[in-house]
PDB file of C-alpha atoms in Angstrom:
ATOM      1  CA  UNK A   1     197.933 188.184 116.927  1.00 84.00           C
ATOM      2  CA  UNK A   2     194.315 188.815 116.092  1.00 88.00           C
ATOM      3  CA  UNK A   3     191.788 186.079 115.113  1.00 90.00           C
ATOM      4  CA  UNK A   4     191.832 187.260 111.703  1.00 92.00           C
ATOM      5  CA  UNK A   5     195.649 187.255 111.477  1.00 94.00           C
ATOM      6  CA  UNK A   6     195.720 183.712 112.962  1.00 94.00           C
ATOM      7  CA  UNK A   7     193.227 182.503 110.366  1.00 95.00           C
ATOM      8  CA  UNK A   8     195.297 184.101 107.586  1.00 95.00           C
ATOM      9  CA  UNK A   9     198.385 182.341 108.898  1.00 97.00           C
ATOM     10  CA  UNK A  10     196.743 179.016 108.983  1.00 96.00           C
ATOM     11  CA  UNK A  11     195.318 179.406 105.397  1.00 95.00           C
ATOM     12  CA  UNK A  12     198.631 180.483 103.989  1.00 95.00           C
ATOM     13  CA  UNK A  13     200.319 177.564 105.932  1.00 96.00           C
ATOM     14  CA  UNK A  14     197.909 175.197 104.044  1.00 95.00           C
ATOM     15  CA  UNK A  15     199.092 176.727 100.803  1.00 93.00           C
ATOM     16  CA  UNK A  16     195.803 178.543 100.133  1.00 92.00           C
ATOM     17  CA  UNK A  17     195.547 182.062  98.666  1.00 87.00           C
ATOM     18  CA  UNK A  18     193.651 184.059 101.356  1.00 88.00           C
ATOM     19  CA  UNK A  19     191.227 186.917 101.063  1.00 85.00           C
ATOM     20  CA  UNK A  20     189.341 189.026 103.510  1.00 87.00           C
ATOM     21  CA  UNK A  21     186.031 190.542 102.387  1.00 81.00           C
ATOM     22  CA  UNK A  22     182.628 191.638 103.509  1.00 78.00           C
ATOM     23  CA  UNK A  23     179.166 190.310 102.648  1.00 69.00           C
ATOM     24  CA  UNK A  24     177.972 193.540 100.931  1.00 67.00           C
ATOM     25  CA  UNK A  25     180.789 193.311  98.365  1.00 64.00           C
ATOM     26  CA  UNK A  26     181.132 189.464  98.270  1.00 64.00           C
ATOM     27  CA  UNK A  27     180.272 189.260  94.440  1.00 62.00           C
ATOM     28  CA  UNK A  28     182.889 191.875  93.703  1.00 67.00           C
ATOM     29  CA  UNK A  29     185.242 190.013  95.936  1.00 67.00           C
ATOM     30  CA  UNK A  30     184.539 186.724  94.136  1.00 67.00           C
ATOM     31  CA  UNK A  31     185.102 188.302  90.803  1.00 68.00           C
ATOM     32  CA  UNK A  32     188.408 189.618  92.102  1.00 68.00           C
ATOM     33  CA  UNK A  33     189.385 186.189  93.359  1.00 68.00           C
ATOM     34  CA  UNK A  34     188.602 184.626  89.984  1.00 66.00           C
ATOM     35  CA  UNK A  35     190.711 187.123  88.116  1.00 71.00           C
ATOM     36  CA  UNK A  36     193.535 187.571  90.560  1.00 68.00           C
ATOM     37  CA  UNK A  37     193.970 184.216  92.479  1.00 61.00           C
ATOM     38  CA  UNK A  38     197.270 182.578  91.396  1.00 60.00           C
ATOM     39  CA  UNK A  39     195.833 179.122  92.301  1.00 68.00           C
ATOM     40  CA  UNK A  40     192.715 177.364  93.546  1.00 79.00           C
ATOM     41  CA  UNK A  41     191.168 176.579  95.892  1.00 86.00           C
ATOM     42  CA  UNK A  42     191.159 179.854  97.881  1.00 83.00           C
ATOM     43  CA  UNK A  43     190.159 180.683 101.426  1.00 87.00           C
ATOM     44  CA  UNK A  44     187.865 183.776 101.848  1.00 84.00           C
ATOM     45  CA  UNK A  45     187.383 185.067 105.424  1.00 85.00           C
ATOM     46  CA  UNK A  46     184.028 186.946 105.467  1.00 84.00           C
ATOM     47  CA  UNK A  47     184.516 189.852 107.727  1.00 79.00           C
ATOM     48  CA  UNK A  48     182.916 189.185 111.162  1.00 78.00           C
ATOM     49  CA  UNK A  49     179.922 191.473 111.820  1.00 75.00           C
ATOM     50  CA  UNK A  50     179.116 189.917 115.167  1.00 79.00           C
ATOM     51  CA  UNK A  51     180.685 188.566 118.287  1.00 77.00           C
ATOM     52  CA  UNK A  52     181.010 189.077 122.001  1.00 80.00           C
ATOM     53  CA  UNK A  53     183.417 190.563 124.360  1.00 78.00           C
ATOM     54  CA  UNK A  54     183.582 189.177 128.031  1.00 77.00           C
ATOM     55  CA  UNK A  55     185.174 191.421 130.715  1.00 75.00           C
ATOM     56  CA  UNK A  56     186.990 189.779 133.638  1.00 73.00           C
ATOM     57  CA  UNK A  57     188.127 191.629 136.766  1.00 70.00           C
ATOM     58  CA  UNK A  58     191.176 190.128 138.423  1.00 66.00           C
ATOM     59  CA  UNK A  59     192.970 191.131 141.657  1.00 63.00           C
ATOM     60  CA  UNK A  60     195.664 193.029 139.783  1.00 64.00           C
ATOM     61  CA  UNK A  61     194.289 193.543 136.305  1.00 64.00           C
ATOM     62  CA  UNK A  62     191.156 193.269 134.074  1.00 76.00           C
ATOM     63  CA  UNK A  63     191.113 191.481 130.718  1.00 76.00           C
ATOM     64  CA  UNK A  64     188.803 191.050 127.750  1.00 82.00           C
ATOM     65  CA  UNK A  65     188.102 187.904 126.021  1.00 83.00           C
ATOM     66  CA  UNK A  66     186.710 187.880 122.454  1.00 86.00           C
ATOM     67  CA  UNK A  67     184.331 185.588 120.657  1.00 90.00           C
ATOM     68  CA  UNK A  68     183.924 186.105 116.890  1.00 90.00           C
ATOM     69  CA  UNK A  69     181.115 184.611 114.858  1.00 91.00           C
ATOM     70  CA  UNK A  70     183.100 183.677 111.774  1.00 91.00           C
ATOM     71  CA  UNK A  71     182.164 182.630 108.183  1.00 90.00           C
ATOM     72  CA  UNK A  72     185.028 181.050 106.313  1.00 92.00           C
ATOM     73  CA  UNK A  73     184.422 180.104 102.726  1.00 89.00           C
ATOM     74  CA  UNK A  74     186.555 177.992 100.470  1.00 91.00           C
ATOM     75  CA  UNK A  75     186.070 178.577  96.779  1.00 87.00           C
ATOM     76  CA  UNK A  76     186.943 177.078  93.535  1.00 85.00           C
ATOM     77  CA  UNK A  77     185.890 178.017  89.878  1.00 82.00           C
ATOM     78  CA  UNK A  78     183.349 175.884  88.212  1.00 82.00           C
ATOM     79  CA  UNK A  79     182.026 176.024  84.767  1.00 79.00           C
ATOM     80  CA  UNK A  80     178.653 177.562  84.093  1.00 77.00           C
ATOM     81  CA  UNK A  81     177.288 174.240  82.687  1.00 81.00           C
ATOM     82  CA  UNK A  82     179.044 172.082  85.477  1.00 81.00           C
ATOM     83  CA  UNK A  83     178.710 168.306  85.925  1.00 85.00           C
ATOM     84  CA  UNK A  84     176.963 167.419  89.034  1.00 87.00           C
ATOM     85  CA  UNK A  85     179.618 164.708  89.723  1.00 90.00           C
ATOM     86  CA  UNK A  86     182.315 167.176  89.259  1.00 88.00           C
ATOM     87  CA  UNK A  87     180.582 169.737  91.583  1.00 88.00           C
ATOM     88  CA  UNK A  88     180.173 167.035  94.318  1.00 90.00           C
ATOM     89  CA  UNK A  89     183.893 166.046  94.183  1.00 92.00           C
ATOM     90  CA  UNK A  90     184.815 169.712  94.454  1.00 91.00           C
ATOM     91  CA  UNK A  91     182.342 170.152  97.399  1.00 91.00           C
ATOM     92  CA  UNK A  92     184.068 167.167  99.243  1.00 93.00           C
ATOM     93  CA  UNK A  93     187.514 168.749  98.673  1.00 94.00           C
ATOM     94  CA  UNK A  94     186.398 172.110 100.019  1.00 94.00           C
ATOM     95  CA  UNK A  95     184.651 170.622 102.877  1.00 94.00           C
ATOM     96  CA  UNK A  96     187.882 168.674 103.810  1.00 95.00           C
ATOM     97  CA  UNK A  97     189.796 172.003 103.663  1.00 95.00           C
ATOM     98  CA  UNK A  98     187.342 173.570 106.027  1.00 95.00           C
ATOM     99  CA  UNK A  99     187.563 170.742 108.485  1.00 94.00           C
ATOM    100  CA  UNK A 100     191.356 170.898 108.304  1.00 96.00           C
ATOM    101  CA  UNK A 101     191.179 174.609 109.203  1.00 95.00           C
ATOM    102  CA  UNK A 102     188.947 174.057 112.128  1.00 95.00           C
ATOM    103  CA  UNK A 103     191.218 171.238 113.356  1.00 95.00           C
ATOM    104  CA  UNK A 104     194.215 173.521 113.167  1.00 96.00           C
ATOM    105  CA  UNK A 105     192.367 176.177 115.128  1.00 95.00           C
ATOM    106  CA  UNK A 106     191.373 173.603 117.787  1.00 95.00           C
ATOM    107  CA  UNK A 107     194.973 172.365 117.898  1.00 96.00           C
ATOM    108  CA  UNK A 108     196.493 175.731 118.302  1.00 96.00           C
ATOM    109  CA  UNK A 109     195.613 175.976 121.995  1.00 94.00           C
ATOM    110  CA  UNK A 110     194.505 179.594 121.499  1.00 94.00           C
ATOM    111  CA  UNK A 111     190.728 178.995 121.399  1.00 94.00           C
ATOM    112  CA  UNK A 112     187.897 176.927 122.972  1.00 93.00           C
ATOM    113  CA  UNK A 113     187.406 173.848 121.004  1.00 94.00           C
ATOM    114  CA  UNK A 114     185.100 174.224 117.934  1.00 93.00           C
ATOM    115  CA  UNK A 115     183.064 171.006 117.961  1.00 86.00           C
ATOM    116  CA  UNK A 116     181.621 171.546 114.445  1.00 84.00           C
ATOM    117  CA  UNK A 117     180.366 174.125 112.017  1.00 85.00           C
ATOM    118  CA  UNK A 118     177.356 174.886 110.036  1.00 86.00           C
ATOM    119  CA  UNK A 119     178.035 174.400 106.336  1.00 85.00           C
ATOM    120  CA  UNK A 120     176.429 175.846 103.138  1.00 81.00           C
ATOM    121  CA  UNK A 121     177.314 175.274  99.647  1.00 82.00           C
ATOM    122  CA  UNK A 122     176.723 178.144  97.288  1.00 77.00           C
ATOM    123  CA  UNK A 123     177.279 178.860  93.559  1.00 70.00           C
ATOM    124  CA  UNK A 124     177.947 182.395  92.336  1.00 62.00           C
ATOM    125  CA  UNK A 125     176.679 182.304  88.808  1.00 54.00           C
ATOM    126  CA  UNK A 126     176.828 185.957  88.067  1.00 51.00           C
ATOM    127  CA  UNK A 127     180.361 186.785  86.754  1.00 56.00           C
ATOM    128  CA  UNK A 128     182.709 184.669  88.750  1.00 58.00           C
ATOM    129  CA  UNK A 129     181.187 181.097  88.394  1.00 74.00           C
ATOM    130  CA  UNK A 130     182.590 179.857  91.704  1.00 76.00           C
ATOM    131  CA  UNK A 131     181.627 176.969  93.855  1.00 84.00           C
ATOM    132  CA  UNK A 132     181.743 177.938  97.563  1.00 84.00           C
ATOM    133  CA  UNK A 133     181.648 176.010 100.764  1.00 90.00           C
ATOM    134  CA  UNK A 134     180.975 178.250 103.726  1.00 89.00           C
ATOM    135  CA  UNK A 135     181.574 177.305 107.366  1.00 92.00           C
ATOM    136  CA  UNK A 136     179.947 179.259 110.128  1.00 91.00           C
ATOM    137  CA  UNK A 137     181.133 178.886 113.761  1.00 93.00           C
ATOM    138  CA  UNK A 138     181.998 180.854 116.804  1.00 93.00           C
ATOM    139  CA  UNK A 139     185.651 181.102 117.914  1.00 93.00           C
ATOM    140  CA  UNK A 140     186.392 182.139 121.554  1.00 92.00           C
ATOM    141  CA  UNK A 141     189.846 183.076 122.806  1.00 90.00           C
ATOM    142  CA  UNK A 142     191.022 180.981 125.789  1.00 88.00           C
ATOM    143  CA  UNK A 143     193.080 183.913 127.237  1.00 81.00           C
ATOM    144  CA  UNK A 144     191.896 187.390 126.869  1.00 73.00           C
ATOM    145  CA  UNK A 145     193.910 190.648 126.524  1.00 73.00           C
ATOM    146  CA  UNK A 146     195.069 192.439 129.613  1.00 71.00           C
ATOM    147  CA  UNK A 147     193.594 195.950 129.736  1.00 72.00           C
ATOM    148  CA  UNK A 148     194.957 196.897 133.227  1.00 65.00           C
TER     149      UNK A 148
END
């Protein structure tokens, strides 16, 4: 199972609609989420554009171990003329969801422990009017893939 597939599985297991998108089309992706998501909040996995591959030579086989630099966003609609108290409450809820996802990744036993993540709160005020909390962190596989 790939890192992306595992993140999808965790998000859906948390009852969150899940979307995969890239930074260049993030506004269109958020507009799509606003119009198509059956419920909120949603989990948006922003396609990884960087990472690292470590090669290990063993006695009988070689393997690769991947590290991906991830940005995972949790989003919820917010009115254009939002109340600051309402926004703070939503930020707290979305931050809790992000922390729960990181905890589930840590508990999976598939990756090195993620001690924390950089967070950023964003507002898309173009078409979608979404509140986003973005988590940025590196995720490294514990066991690589055998490449013989």
